[in-house]
C-alpha cells in the first residue's frame, strides 16, 4: 500500500472512531448487502474490522478482530427491530435499519466523511 493510500485508510478509520458500535454494525451490514453479498457473521466481522479496526480489535492485539464486540450490539439492534437474523444464518437490515444505514451512507458520500 502506498503512503497516500495508507494515510487515507488511517484517516478513514479515525473518521469512524466517533461513531457508535451499533451505527458501525448497521453501516457494515448495509455495505455487505450493497456489494451483493450475503451478510454472514464472519463477513460482518470482517467488514466491521475493516471499517474501524480500533473499535473492533481484540484487546492487546490490534491486528486481530474480536467477534465478542458484535454480540451484545447485535442483540440490541435486533431488539430495536433494526436488524434481523442470527450468527448461524445471516443478517439483514429491517426497513428502519436500512433507512438509518442509508442516511449514514449519504453523509459519507457527501464528503462530510470519507468511506
PDB file of N, CA and C in Angstrom:
ATOM      1  N   UNK A   1       0.855  -1.180   0.000  1.00  0.00           N
ATOM      2  CA  UNK A   1       0.000   0.000   0.000  1.00  0.00           C
ATOM      3  C   UNK A   1       0.891   1.229   0.000  1.00  0.00           C
ATOM      4  N   UNK A   2       0.622   2.174  -0.901  1.00  0.00           N
ATOM      5  CA  UNK A   2       1.412   3.386  -0.980  1.00  0.00           C
ATOM      6  C   UNK A   2       1.183   4.281   0.218  1.00  0.00           C
ATOM      7  N   UNK A   3       2.081   5.258   0.396  1.00  0.00           N
ATOM      8  CA  UNK A   3       1.987   6.151   1.544  1.00  0.00           C
ATOM      9  C   UNK A   3       0.665   6.909   1.579  1.00  0.00           C
ATOM     10  N   UNK A   4       0.233   7.446   0.432  1.00  0.00           N
ATOM     11  CA  UNK A   4      -1.009   8.215   0.393  1.00  0.00           C
ATOM     12  C   UNK A   4      -2.220   7.353   0.702  1.00  0.00           C
ATOM     13  N   UNK A   5      -2.248   6.126   0.158  1.00  0.00           N
ATOM     14  CA  UNK A   5      -3.367   5.224   0.431  1.00  0.00           C
ATOM     15  C   UNK A   5      -3.413   4.866   1.906  1.00  0.00           C
ATOM     16  N   UNK A   6      -2.231   4.670   2.503  1.00  0.00           N
ATOM     17  CA  UNK A   6      -2.170   4.321   3.918  1.00  0.00           C
ATOM     18  C   UNK A   6      -2.683   5.478   4.769  1.00  0.00           C
ATOM     19  N   UNK A   7      -2.293   6.716   4.418  1.00  0.00           N
ATOM     20  CA  UNK A   7      -2.781   7.886   5.142  1.00  0.00           C
ATOM     21  C   UNK A   7      -4.293   7.998   5.026  1.00  0.00           C
ATOM     22  N   UNK A   8      -4.829   7.764   3.830  1.00  0.00           N
ATOM     23  CA  UNK A   8      -6.272   7.828   3.620  1.00  0.00           C
ATOM     24  C   UNK A   8      -6.974   6.760   4.438  1.00  0.00           C
ATOM     25  N   UNK A   9      -6.445   5.548   4.448  1.00  0.00           N
ATOM     26  CA  UNK A   9      -7.051   4.460   5.221  1.00  0.00           C
ATOM     27  C   UNK A   9      -7.055   4.804   6.702  1.00  0.00           C
ATOM     28  N   UNK A  10      -5.942   5.365   7.207  1.00  0.00           N
ATOM     29  CA  UNK A  10      -5.878   5.754   8.610  1.00  0.00           C
ATOM     30  C   UNK A  10      -6.854   6.873   8.914  1.00  0.00           C
ATOM     31  N   UNK A  11      -6.945   7.856   8.034  1.00  0.00           N
ATOM     32  CA  UNK A  11      -7.883   8.961   8.235  1.00  0.00           C
ATOM     33  C   UNK A  11      -9.314   8.453   8.226  1.00  0.00           C
ATOM     34  N   UNK A  12      -9.612   7.529   7.304  1.00  0.00           N
ATOM     35  CA  UNK A  12     -10.967   6.993   7.230  1.00  0.00           C
ATOM     36  C   UNK A  12     -11.328   6.218   8.485  1.00  0.00           C
ATOM     37  N   UNK A  13     -10.426   5.372   8.985  1.00  0.00           N
ATOM     38  CA  UNK A  13     -10.757   4.606  10.177  1.00  0.00           C
ATOM     39  C   UNK A  13     -10.886   5.534  11.379  1.00  0.00           C
ATOM     40  N   UNK A  14     -10.109   6.610  11.425  1.00  0.00           N
ATOM     41  CA  UNK A  14     -10.259   7.582  12.505  1.00  0.00           C
ATOM     42  C   UNK A  14     -11.600   8.291  12.404  1.00  0.00           C
ATOM     43  N   UNK A  15     -12.083   8.508  11.195  1.00  0.00           N
ATOM     44  CA  UNK A  15     -13.374   9.149  10.982  1.00  0.00           C
ATOM     45  C   UNK A  15     -14.483   8.349  11.637  1.00  0.00           C
ATOM     46  N   UNK A  16     -14.367   7.028  11.594  1.00  0.00           N
ATOM     47  CA  UNK A  16     -15.405   6.166  12.140  1.00  0.00           C
ATOM     48  C   UNK A  16     -15.285   5.965  13.640  1.00  0.00           C
ATOM     49  N   UNK A  17     -14.166   6.354  14.229  1.00  0.00           N
ATOM     50  CA  UNK A  17     -13.938   6.115  15.652  1.00  0.00           C
ATOM     51  C   UNK A  17     -14.996   6.789  16.527  1.00  0.00           C
ATOM     52  N   UNK A  18     -15.550   7.899  16.084  1.00  0.00           N
ATOM     53  CA  UNK A  18     -16.529   8.603  16.909  1.00  0.00           C
ATOM     54  C   UNK A  18     -17.954   8.079  16.725  1.00  0.00           C
ATOM     55  N   UNK A  19     -18.129   7.090  15.875  1.00  0.00           N
ATOM     56  CA  UNK A  19     -19.452   6.501  15.654  1.00  0.00           C
ATOM     57  C   UNK A  19     -19.696   5.404  16.683  1.00  0.00           C
ATOM     58  N   UNK A  20     -20.960   5.203  17.046  1.00  0.00           N
ATOM     59  CA  UNK A  20     -21.292   4.139  17.991  1.00  0.00           C
ATOM     60  C   UNK A  20     -21.084   2.778  17.336  1.00  0.00           C
ATOM     61  N   UNK A  21     -20.854   1.776  18.148  1.00  0.00           N
ATOM     62  CA  UNK A  21     -20.684   0.417  17.624  1.00  0.00           C
ATOM     63  C   UNK A  21     -21.936   0.001  16.866  1.00  0.00           C
ATOM     64  N   UNK A  22     -23.108   0.328  17.402  1.00  0.00           N
ATOM     65  CA  UNK A  22     -24.353  -0.034  16.714  1.00  0.00           C
ATOM     66  C   UNK A  22     -24.426   0.599  15.328  1.00  0.00           C
ATOM     67  N   UNK A  23     -24.032   1.859  15.223  1.00  0.00           N
ATOM     68  CA  UNK A  23     -24.045   2.535  13.920  1.00  0.00           C
ATOM     69  C   UNK A  23     -23.067   1.886  12.954  1.00  0.00           C
ATOM     70  N   UNK A  24     -21.894   1.544  13.449  1.00  0.00           N
ATOM     71  CA  UNK A  24     -20.890   0.903  12.597  1.00  0.00           C
ATOM     72  C   UNK A  24     -21.362  -0.467  12.111  1.00  0.00           C
ATOM     73  N   UNK A  25     -22.047  -1.203  12.970  1.00  0.00           N
ATOM     74  CA  UNK A  25     -22.570  -2.513  12.577  1.00  0.00           C
ATOM     75  C   UNK A  25     -23.656  -2.350  11.527  1.00  0.00           C
ATOM     76  N   UNK A  26     -24.577  -1.416  11.743  1.00  0.00           N
ATOM     77  CA  UNK A  26     -25.630  -1.163  10.748  1.00  0.00           C
ATOM     78  C   UNK A  26     -25.019  -0.811   9.397  1.00  0.00           C
ATOM     79  N   UNK A  27     -24.063   0.094   9.411  1.00  0.00           N
ATOM     80  CA  UNK A  27     -23.441   0.528   8.169  1.00  0.00           C
ATOM     81  C   UNK A  27     -22.670  -0.615   7.511  1.00  0.00           C
ATOM     82  N   UNK A  28     -22.042  -1.457   8.309  1.00  0.00           N
ATOM     83  CA  UNK A  28     -21.304  -2.603   7.761  1.00  0.00           C
ATOM     84  C   UNK A  28     -22.242  -3.601   7.094  1.00  0.00           C
ATOM     85  N   UNK A  29     -23.380  -3.880   7.716  1.00  0.00           N
ATOM     86  CA  UNK A  29     -24.364  -4.774   7.094  1.00  0.00           C
ATOM     87  C   UNK A  29     -24.825  -4.171   5.775  1.00  0.00           C
ATOM     88  N   UNK A  30     -25.074  -2.882   5.782  1.00  0.00           N
ATOM     89  CA  UNK A  30     -25.501  -2.172   4.574  1.00  0.00           C
ATOM     90  C   UNK A  30     -24.457  -2.323   3.464  1.00  0.00           C
ATOM     91  N   UNK A  31     -23.189  -2.131   3.799  1.00  0.00           N
ATOM     92  CA  UNK A  31     -22.118  -2.231   2.795  1.00  0.00           C
ATOM     93  C   UNK A  31     -22.001  -3.637   2.220  1.00  0.00           C
ATOM     94  N   UNK A  32     -22.112  -4.633   3.072  1.00  0.00           N
ATOM     95  CA  UNK A  32     -22.033  -6.023   2.600  1.00  0.00           C
ATOM     96  C   UNK A  32     -23.183  -6.307   1.646  1.00  0.00           C
ATOM     97  N   UNK A  33     -24.378  -5.891   2.020  1.00  0.00           N
ATOM     98  CA  UNK A  33     -25.557  -6.140   1.194  1.00  0.00           C
ATOM     99  C   UNK A  33     -25.486  -5.344  -0.115  1.00  0.00           C
ATOM    100  N   UNK A  34     -24.988  -4.118  -0.059  1.00  0.00           N
ATOM    101  CA  UNK A  34     -24.845  -3.297  -1.264  1.00  0.00           C
ATOM    102  C   UNK A  34     -23.852  -3.918  -2.244  1.00  0.00           C
ATOM    103  N   UNK A  35     -22.901  -4.657  -1.713  1.00  0.00           N
ATOM    104  CA  UNK A  35     -21.922  -5.341  -2.567  1.00  0.00           C
ATOM    105  C   UNK A  35     -22.511  -6.627  -3.151  1.00  0.00           C
ATOM    106  N   UNK A  36     -23.768  -6.902  -2.813  1.00  0.00           N
ATOM    107  CA  UNK A  36     -24.445  -8.078  -3.354  1.00  0.00           C
ATOM    108  C   UNK A  36     -24.053  -9.376  -2.677  1.00  0.00           C
ATOM    109  N   UNK A  37     -23.535  -9.258  -1.469  1.00  0.00           N
ATOM    110  CA  UNK A  37     -23.094 -10.453  -0.751  1.00  0.00           C
ATOM    111  C   UNK A  37     -24.029 -10.757   0.416  1.00  0.00           C
ATOM    112  N   UNK A  38     -24.046 -11.997   0.797  1.00  0.00           N
ATOM    113  CA  UNK A  38     -24.819 -12.449   1.952  1.00  0.00           C
ATOM    114  C   UNK A  38     -24.057 -12.021   3.207  1.00  0.00           C
ATOM    115  N   UNK A  39     -24.736 -11.440   4.175  1.00  0.00           N
ATOM    116  CA  UNK A  39     -24.064 -10.919   5.364  1.00  0.00           C
ATOM    117  C   UNK A  39     -24.024 -11.971   6.472  1.00  0.00           C
ATOM    118  N   UNK A  40     -23.078 -12.883   6.357  1.00  0.00           N
ATOM    119  CA  UNK A  40     -22.864 -13.870   7.412  1.00  0.00           C
ATOM    120  C   UNK A  40     -22.165 -13.186   8.580  1.00  0.00           C
ATOM    121  N   UNK A  41     -22.132 -13.858   9.720  1.00  0.00           N
ATOM    122  CA  UNK A  41     -21.455 -13.296  10.882  1.00  0.00           C
ATOM    123  C   UNK A  41     -19.980 -13.031  10.574  1.00  0.00           C
ATOM    124  N   UNK A  42     -19.348 -13.976   9.913  1.00  0.00           N
ATOM    125  CA  UNK A  42     -17.921 -13.836   9.597  1.00  0.00           C
ATOM    126  C   UNK A  42     -17.669 -12.652   8.671  1.00  0.00           C
ATOM    127  N   UNK A  43     -18.509 -12.510   7.670  1.00  0.00           N
ATOM    128  CA  UNK A  43     -18.358 -11.408   6.722  1.00  0.00           C
ATOM    129  C   UNK A  43     -18.620 -10.072   7.429  1.00  0.00           C
ATOM    130  N   UNK A  44     -19.600 -10.056   8.324  1.00  0.00           N
ATOM    131  CA  UNK A  44     -19.895  -8.841   9.083  1.00  0.00           C
ATOM    132  C   UNK A  44     -18.706  -8.470   9.963  1.00  0.00           C
ATOM    133  N   UNK A  45     -18.116  -9.447  10.624  1.00  0.00           N
ATOM    134  CA  UNK A  45     -16.952  -9.184  11.470  1.00  0.00           C
ATOM    135  C   UNK A  45     -15.814  -8.602  10.642  1.00  0.00           C
ATOM    136  N   UNK A  46     -15.586  -9.169   9.482  1.00  0.00           N
ATOM    137  CA  UNK A  46     -14.537  -8.676   8.587  1.00  0.00           C
ATOM    138  C   UNK A  46     -14.814  -7.228   8.169  1.00  0.00           C
ATOM    139  N   UNK A  47     -16.042  -6.942   7.774  1.00  0.00           N
ATOM    140  CA  UNK A  47     -16.400  -5.592   7.320  1.00  0.00           C
ATOM    141  C   UNK A  47     -16.281  -4.579   8.454  1.00  0.00           C
ATOM    142  N   UNK A  48     -16.755  -4.940   9.644  1.00  0.00           N
ATOM    143  CA  UNK A  48     -16.650  -4.039  10.797  1.00  0.00           C
ATOM    144  C   UNK A  48     -15.190  -3.741  11.117  1.00  0.00           C
ATOM    145  N   UNK A  49     -14.359  -4.775  11.087  1.00  0.00           N
ATOM    146  CA  UNK A  49     -12.944  -4.607  11.405  1.00  0.00           C
ATOM    147  C   UNK A  49     -12.236  -3.748  10.364  1.00  0.00           C
ATOM    148  N   UNK A  50     -12.582  -3.920   9.091  1.00  0.00           N
ATOM    149  CA  UNK A  50     -12.000  -3.080   8.031  1.00  0.00           C
ATOM    150  C   UNK A  50     -12.416  -1.624   8.214  1.00  0.00           C
ATOM    151  N   UNK A  51     -13.665  -1.423   8.604  1.00  0.00           N
ATOM    152  CA  UNK A  51     -14.211  -0.082   8.755  1.00  0.00           C
ATOM    153  C   UNK A  51     -13.578   0.649   9.936  1.00  0.00           C
ATOM    154  N   UNK A  52     -13.430  -0.047  11.054  1.00  0.00           N
ATOM    155  CA  UNK A  52     -12.903   0.590  12.256  1.00  0.00           C
ATOM    156  C   UNK A  52     -12.091  -0.412  13.080  1.00  0.00           C
ATOM    157  N   UNK A  53     -10.849  -0.642  12.693  1.00  0.00           N
ATOM    158  CA  UNK A  53     -10.027  -1.647  13.375  1.00  0.00           C
ATOM    159  C   UNK A  53      -9.877  -1.410  14.879  1.00  0.00           C
ATOM    160  N   UNK A  54      -9.717  -0.175  15.283  1.00  0.00           N
ATOM    161  CA  UNK A  54      -9.545   0.104  16.716  1.00  0.00           C
ATOM    162  C   UNK A  54     -10.784  -0.257  17.516  1.00  0.00           C
ATOM    163  N   UNK A  55     -11.936  -0.024  16.943  1.00  0.00           N
ATOM    164  CA  UNK A  55     -13.183  -0.306  17.647  1.00  0.00           C
ATOM    165  C   UNK A  55     -13.414  -1.802  17.798  1.00  0.00           C
ATOM    166  N   UNK A  56     -13.069  -2.569  16.783  1.00  0.00           N
ATOM    167  CA  UNK A  56     -13.406  -3.990  16.764  1.00  0.00           C
ATOM    168  C   UNK A  56     -12.209  -4.921  16.976  1.00  0.00           C
ATOM    169  N   UNK A  57     -11.092  -4.387  17.484  1.00  0.00           N
ATOM    170  CA  UNK A  57      -9.918  -5.247  17.662  1.00  0.00           C
ATOM    171  C   UNK A  57      -9.963  -5.992  18.993  1.00  0.00           C
ATOM    172  N   UNK A  58      -9.195  -7.057  19.036  1.00  0.00           N
ATOM    173  CA  UNK A  58      -9.012  -7.854  20.237  1.00  0.00           C
ATOM    174  C   UNK A  58      -8.101  -7.066  21.173  1.00  0.00           C
ATOM    175  N   UNK A  59      -8.480  -6.945  22.432  1.00  0.00           N
ATOM    176  CA  UNK A  59      -7.681  -6.190  23.398  1.00  0.00           C
ATOM    177  C   UNK A  59      -6.255  -6.735  23.445  1.00  0.00           C
ATOM    178  N   UNK A  60      -5.299  -5.848  23.270  1.00  0.00           N
ATOM    179  CA  UNK A  60      -3.900  -6.239  23.302  1.00  0.00           C
ATOM    180  C   UNK A  60      -3.367  -6.781  21.985  1.00  0.00           C
ATOM    181  N   UNK A  61      -4.255  -6.968  21.011  1.00  0.00           N
ATOM    182  CA  UNK A  61      -3.847  -7.491  19.702  1.00  0.00           C
ATOM    183  C   UNK A  61      -4.600  -6.726  18.615  1.00  0.00           C
ATOM    184  N   UNK A  62      -4.148  -5.532  18.349  1.00  0.00           N
ATOM    185  CA  UNK A  62      -4.871  -4.647  17.435  1.00  0.00           C
ATOM    186  C   UNK A  62      -4.958  -5.152  16.007  1.00  0.00           C
ATOM    187  N   UNK A  63      -4.174  -6.164  15.666  1.00  0.00           N
ATOM    188  CA  UNK A  63      -4.225  -6.685  14.297  1.00  0.00           C
ATOM    189  C   UNK A  63      -5.301  -7.760  14.130  1.00  0.00           C
ATOM    190  N   UNK A  64      -5.967  -8.138  15.212  1.00  0.00           N
ATOM    191  CA  UNK A  64      -6.986  -9.194  15.159  1.00  0.00           C
ATOM    192  C   UNK A  64      -8.355  -8.663  15.564  1.00  0.00           C
ATOM    193  N   UNK A  65      -9.408  -9.060  14.854  1.00  0.00           N
ATOM    194  CA  UNK A  65     -10.769  -8.650  15.241  1.00  0.00           C
ATOM    195  C   UNK A  65     -11.262  -9.453  16.450  1.00  0.00           C
ATOM    196  N   UNK A  66     -12.167  -8.864  17.212  1.00  0.00           N
ATOM    197  CA  UNK A  66     -12.765  -9.517  18.381  1.00  0.00           C
ATOM    198  C   UNK A  66     -14.257  -9.687  18.129  1.00  0.00           C
ATOM    199  N   UNK A  67     -14.672 -10.890  17.836  1.00  0.00           N
ATOM    200  CA  UNK A  67     -16.076 -11.141  17.496  1.00  0.00           C
ATOM    201  C   UNK A  67     -17.014 -10.893  18.669  1.00  0.00           C
ATOM    202  N   UNK A  68     -16.502 -10.928  19.892  1.00  0.00           N
ATOM    203  CA  UNK A  68     -17.362 -10.658  21.056  1.00  0.00           C
ATOM    204  C   UNK A  68     -17.901  -9.232  21.046  1.00  0.00           C
ATOM    205  N   UNK A  69     -17.210  -8.343  20.355  1.00  0.00           N
ATOM    206  CA  UNK A  69     -17.663  -6.952  20.310  1.00  0.00           C
ATOM    207  C   UNK A  69     -18.919  -6.776  19.469  1.00  0.00           C
ATOM    208  N   UNK A  70     -19.324  -7.832  18.769  1.00  0.00           N
ATOM    209  CA  UNK A  70     -20.556  -7.778  17.977  1.00  0.00           C
ATOM    210  C   UNK A  70     -21.755  -8.368  18.709  1.00  0.00           C
ATOM    211  N   UNK A  71     -21.517  -9.208  19.693  1.00  0.00           N
ATOM    212  CA  UNK A  71     -22.585  -9.982  20.321  1.00  0.00           C
ATOM    213  C   UNK A  71     -23.697  -9.126  20.929  1.00  0.00           C
ATOM    214  N   UNK A  72     -23.388  -8.343  21.926  1.00  0.00           N
ATOM    215  CA  UNK A  72     -24.422  -7.523  22.579  1.00  0.00           C
ATOM    216  C   UNK A  72     -25.016  -6.473  21.651  1.00  0.00           C
ATOM    217  N   UNK A  73     -24.181  -5.760  20.898  1.00  0.00           N
ATOM    218  CA  UNK A  73     -24.768  -4.775  19.981  1.00  0.00           C
ATOM    219  C   UNK A  73     -25.740  -5.399  18.977  1.00  0.00           C
ATOM    220  N   UNK A  74     -25.422  -6.588  18.468  1.00  0.00           N
ATOM    221  CA  UNK A  74     -26.341  -7.242  17.525  1.00  0.00           C
ATOM    222  C   UNK A  74     -27.656  -7.609  18.207  1.00  0.00           C
ATOM    223  N   UNK A  75     -27.574  -8.082  19.452  1.00  0.00           N
ATOM    224  CA  UNK A  75     -28.814  -8.373  20.193  1.00  0.00           C
ATOM    225  C   UNK A  75     -29.632  -7.103  20.374  1.00  0.00           C
ATOM    226  N   UNK A  76     -28.957  -6.032  20.714  1.00  0.00           N
ATOM    227  CA  UNK A  76     -29.631  -4.745  20.895  1.00  0.00           C
ATOM    228  C   UNK A  76     -30.285  -4.276  19.593  1.00  0.00           C
ATOM    229  N   UNK A  77     -29.573  -4.393  18.488  1.00  0.00           N
ATOM    230  CA  UNK A  77     -30.120  -3.982  17.188  1.00  0.00           C
ATOM    231  C   UNK A  77     -31.327  -4.836  16.798  1.00  0.00           C
ATOM    232  N   UNK A  78     -31.304  -6.115  17.153  1.00  0.00           N
ATOM    233  CA  UNK A  78     -32.466  -6.970  16.880  1.00  0.00           C
ATOM    234  C   UNK A  78     -33.643  -6.568  17.761  1.00  0.00           C
ATOM    235  N   UNK A  79     -33.383  -6.272  19.036  1.00  0.00           N
ATOM    236  CA  UNK A  79     -34.445  -5.838  19.945  1.00  0.00           C
ATOM    237  C   UNK A  79     -35.068  -4.529  19.475  1.00  0.00           C
ATOM    238  N   UNK A  80     -34.252  -3.651  18.912  1.00  0.00           N
ATOM    239  CA  UNK A  80     -34.739  -2.365  18.401  1.00  0.00           C
ATOM    240  C   UNK A  80     -35.388  -2.506  17.030  1.00  0.00           C
ATOM    241  N   UNK A  81     -35.423  -3.722  16.508  1.00  0.00           N
ATOM    242  CA  UNK A  81     -36.036  -4.031  15.206  1.00  0.00           C
ATOM    243  C   UNK A  81     -35.334  -3.310  14.049  1.00  0.00           C
ATOM    244  N   UNK A  82     -34.006  -3.184  14.163  1.00  0.00           N
ATOM    245  CA  UNK A  82     -33.217  -2.576  13.091  1.00  0.00           C
ATOM    246  C   UNK A  82     -32.521  -3.634  12.241  1.00  0.00           C
ATOM    247  N   UNK A  83     -32.342  -4.820  12.832  1.00  0.00           N
ATOM    248  CA  UNK A  83     -31.658  -5.929  12.175  1.00  0.00           C
ATOM    249  C   UNK A  83     -32.432  -7.209  12.460  1.00  0.00           C
ATOM    250  N   UNK A  84     -32.431  -8.106  11.498  1.00  0.00           N
ATOM    251  CA  UNK A  84     -32.958  -9.445  11.762  1.00  0.00           C
ATOM    252  C   UNK A  84     -31.910 -10.457  11.330  1.00  0.00           C
ATOM    253  N   UNK A  85     -32.026 -11.662  11.840  1.00  0.00           N
ATOM    254  CA  UNK A  85     -31.073 -12.711  11.516  1.00  0.00           C
ATOM    255  C   UNK A  85     -30.312 -13.149  12.743  1.00  0.00           C
ATOM    256  N   UNK A  86     -29.392 -14.072  12.541  1.00  0.00           N
ATOM    257  CA  UNK A  86     -28.573 -14.567  13.645  1.00  0.00           C
ATOM    258  C   UNK A  86     -27.234 -15.062  13.107  1.00  0.00           C
ATOM    259  N   UNK A  87     -26.276 -15.286  14.019  1.00  0.00           N
ATOM    260  CA  UNK A  87     -24.935 -15.691  13.581  1.00  0.00           C
ATOM    261  C   UNK A  87     -24.884 -17.007  12.809  1.00  0.00           C
ATOM    262  N   UNK A  88     -25.871 -17.864  12.986  1.00  0.00           N
ATOM    263  CA  UNK A  88     -25.856 -19.156  12.292  1.00  0.00           C
ATOM    264  C   UNK A  88     -26.303 -19.040  10.841  1.00  0.00           C
ATOM    265  N   UNK A  89     -27.055 -17.992  10.519  1.00  0.00           N
ATOM    266  CA  UNK A  89     -27.540 -17.823   9.142  1.00  0.00           C
ATOM    267  C   UNK A  89     -26.918 -16.578   8.536  1.00  0.00           C
ATOM    268  N   UNK A  90     -27.635 -15.475   8.573  1.00  0.00           N
ATOM    269  CA  UNK A  90     -27.103 -14.211   8.065  1.00  0.00           C
ATOM    270  C   UNK A  90     -27.898 -13.065   8.678  1.00  0.00           C
ATOM    271  N   UNK A  91     -27.435 -11.865   8.433  1.00  0.00           N
ATOM    272  CA  UNK A  91     -28.084 -10.672   8.958  1.00  0.00           C
ATOM    273  C   UNK A  91     -28.609  -9.815   7.816  1.00  0.00           C
ATOM    274  N   UNK A  92     -29.771  -9.222   8.026  1.00  0.00           N
ATOM    275  CA  UNK A  92     -30.342  -8.270   7.077  1.00  0.00           C
ATOM    276  C   UNK A  92     -30.881  -7.084   7.864  1.00  0.00           C
ATOM    277  N   UNK A  93     -30.921  -5.960   7.209  1.00  0.00           N
ATOM    278  CA  UNK A  93     -31.485  -4.764   7.822  1.00  0.00           C
ATOM    279  C   UNK A  93     -32.996  -4.772   7.641  1.00  0.00           C
ATOM    280  N   UNK A  94     -33.706  -4.320   8.671  1.00  0.00           N
ATOM    281  CA  UNK A  94     -35.137  -4.105   8.525  1.00  0.00           C
ATOM    282  C   UNK A  94     -35.316  -2.803   7.752  1.00  0.00           C
ATOM    283  N   UNK A  95     -36.543  -2.448   7.444  1.00  0.00           N
ATOM    284  CA  UNK A  95     -36.774  -1.185   6.722  1.00  0.00           C
ATOM    285  C   UNK A  95     -36.216  -0.005   7.506  1.00  0.00           C
ATOM    286  N   UNK A  96     -36.450   0.003   8.810  1.00  0.00           N
ATOM    287  CA  UNK A  96     -35.958   1.105   9.642  1.00  0.00           C
ATOM    288  C   UNK A  96     -34.425   1.098   9.719  1.00  0.00           C
ATOM    289  N   UNK A  97     -33.834  -0.079   9.845  1.00  0.00           N
ATOM    290  CA  UNK A  97     -32.376  -0.200   9.875  1.00  0.00           C
ATOM    291  C   UNK A  97     -31.751   0.250   8.570  1.00  0.00           C
ATOM    292  N   UNK A  98     -32.395  -0.119   7.468  1.00  0.00           N
ATOM    293  CA  UNK A  98     -31.891   0.282   6.155  1.00  0.00           C
ATOM    294  C   UNK A  98     -31.978   1.796   5.987  1.00  0.00           C
ATOM    295  N   UNK A  99     -33.038   2.375   6.488  1.00  0.00           N
ATOM    296  CA  UNK A  99     -33.206   3.829   6.407  1.00  0.00           C
ATOM    297  C   UNK A  99     -32.059   4.537   7.146  1.00  0.00           C
ATOM    298  N   UNK A 100     -31.751   4.076   8.349  1.00  0.00           N
ATOM    299  CA  UNK A 100     -30.655   4.675   9.118  1.00  0.00           C
ATOM    300  C   UNK A 100     -29.309   4.478   8.423  1.00  0.00           C
ATOM    301  N   UNK A 101     -29.079   3.281   7.898  1.00  0.00           N
ATOM    302  CA  UNK A 101     -27.816   2.994   7.209  1.00  0.00           C
ATOM    303  C   UNK A 101     -27.678   3.840   5.946  1.00  0.00           C
ATOM    304  N   UNK A 102     -28.768   4.030   5.216  1.00  0.00           N
ATOM    305  CA  UNK A 102     -28.723   4.865   4.008  1.00  0.00           C
ATOM    306  C   UNK A 102     -28.413   6.311   4.360  1.00  0.00           C
ATOM    307  N   UNK A 103     -28.947   6.791   5.480  1.00  0.00           N
ATOM    308  CA  UNK A 103     -28.640   8.155   5.927  1.00  0.00           C
ATOM    309  C   UNK A 103     -27.148   8.293   6.228  1.00  0.00           C
ATOM    310  N   UNK A 104     -26.569   7.275   6.872  1.00  0.00           N
ATOM    311  CA  UNK A 104     -25.122   7.301   7.141  1.00  0.00           C
ATOM    312  C   UNK A 104     -24.340   7.293   5.837  1.00  0.00           C
ATOM    313  N   UNK A 105     -24.740   6.452   4.904  1.00  0.00           N
ATOM    314  CA  UNK A 105     -24.048   6.361   3.615  1.00  0.00           C
ATOM    315  C   UNK A 105     -24.099   7.696   2.880  1.00  0.00           C
ATOM    316  N   UNK A 106     -25.244   8.362   2.910  1.00  0.00           N
ATOM    317  CA  UNK A 106     -25.368   9.673   2.257  1.00  0.00           C
ATOM    318  C   UNK A 106     -24.418  10.675   2.892  1.00  0.00           C
ATOM    319  N   UNK A 107     -24.335  10.651   4.207  1.00  0.00           N
ATOM    320  CA  UNK A 107     -23.430  11.559   4.911  1.00  0.00           C
ATOM    321  C   UNK A 107     -21.990  11.312   4.481  1.00  0.00           C
ATOM    322  N   UNK A 108     -21.600  10.042   4.401  1.00  0.00           N
ATOM    323  CA  UNK A 108     -20.239   9.712   3.988  1.00  0.00           C
ATOM    324  C   UNK A 108     -19.990  10.136   2.547  1.00  0.00           C
ATOM    325  N   UNK A 109     -20.948   9.886   1.668  1.00  0.00           N
ATOM    326  CA  UNK A 109     -20.783  10.217   0.242  1.00  0.00           C
ATOM    327  C   UNK A 109     -20.735  11.721  -0.005  1.00  0.00           C
ATOM    328  N   UNK A 110     -21.422  12.480   0.810  1.00  0.00           N
ATOM    329  CA  UNK A 110     -21.463  13.928   0.619  1.00  0.00           C
ATOM    330  C   UNK A 110     -20.129  14.580   0.941  1.00  0.00           C
ATOM    331  N   UNK A 111     -19.194  13.777   1.394  1.00  0.00           N
ATOM    332  CA  UNK A 111     -17.873  14.320   1.657  1.00  0.00           C
ATOM    333  C   UNK A 111     -17.704  14.826   3.064  1.00  0.00           C
ATOM    334  N   UNK A 112     -18.771  14.739   3.861  1.00  0.00           N
ATOM    335  CA  UNK A 112     -18.618  15.130   5.254  1.00  0.00           C
ATOM    336  C   UNK A 112     -17.681  14.146   5.932  1.00  0.00           C
ATOM    337  N   UNK A 113     -17.775  12.898   5.516  1.00  0.00           N
ATOM    338  CA  UNK A 113     -16.893  11.834   5.977  1.00  0.00           C
ATOM    339  C   UNK A 113     -16.541  11.006   4.762  1.00  0.00           C
ATOM    340  N   UNK A 114     -15.398  10.363   4.773  1.00  0.00           N
ATOM    341  CA  UNK A 114     -15.000   9.548   3.627  1.00  0.00           C
ATOM    342  C   UNK A 114     -15.155   8.075   3.947  1.00  0.00           C
ATOM    343  N   UNK A 115     -15.501   7.309   2.916  1.00  0.00           N
ATOM    344  CA  UNK A 115     -15.557   5.847   3.063  1.00  0.00           C
ATOM    345  C   UNK A 115     -14.217   5.308   2.634  1.00  0.00           C
TER     346      UNK A 115
END
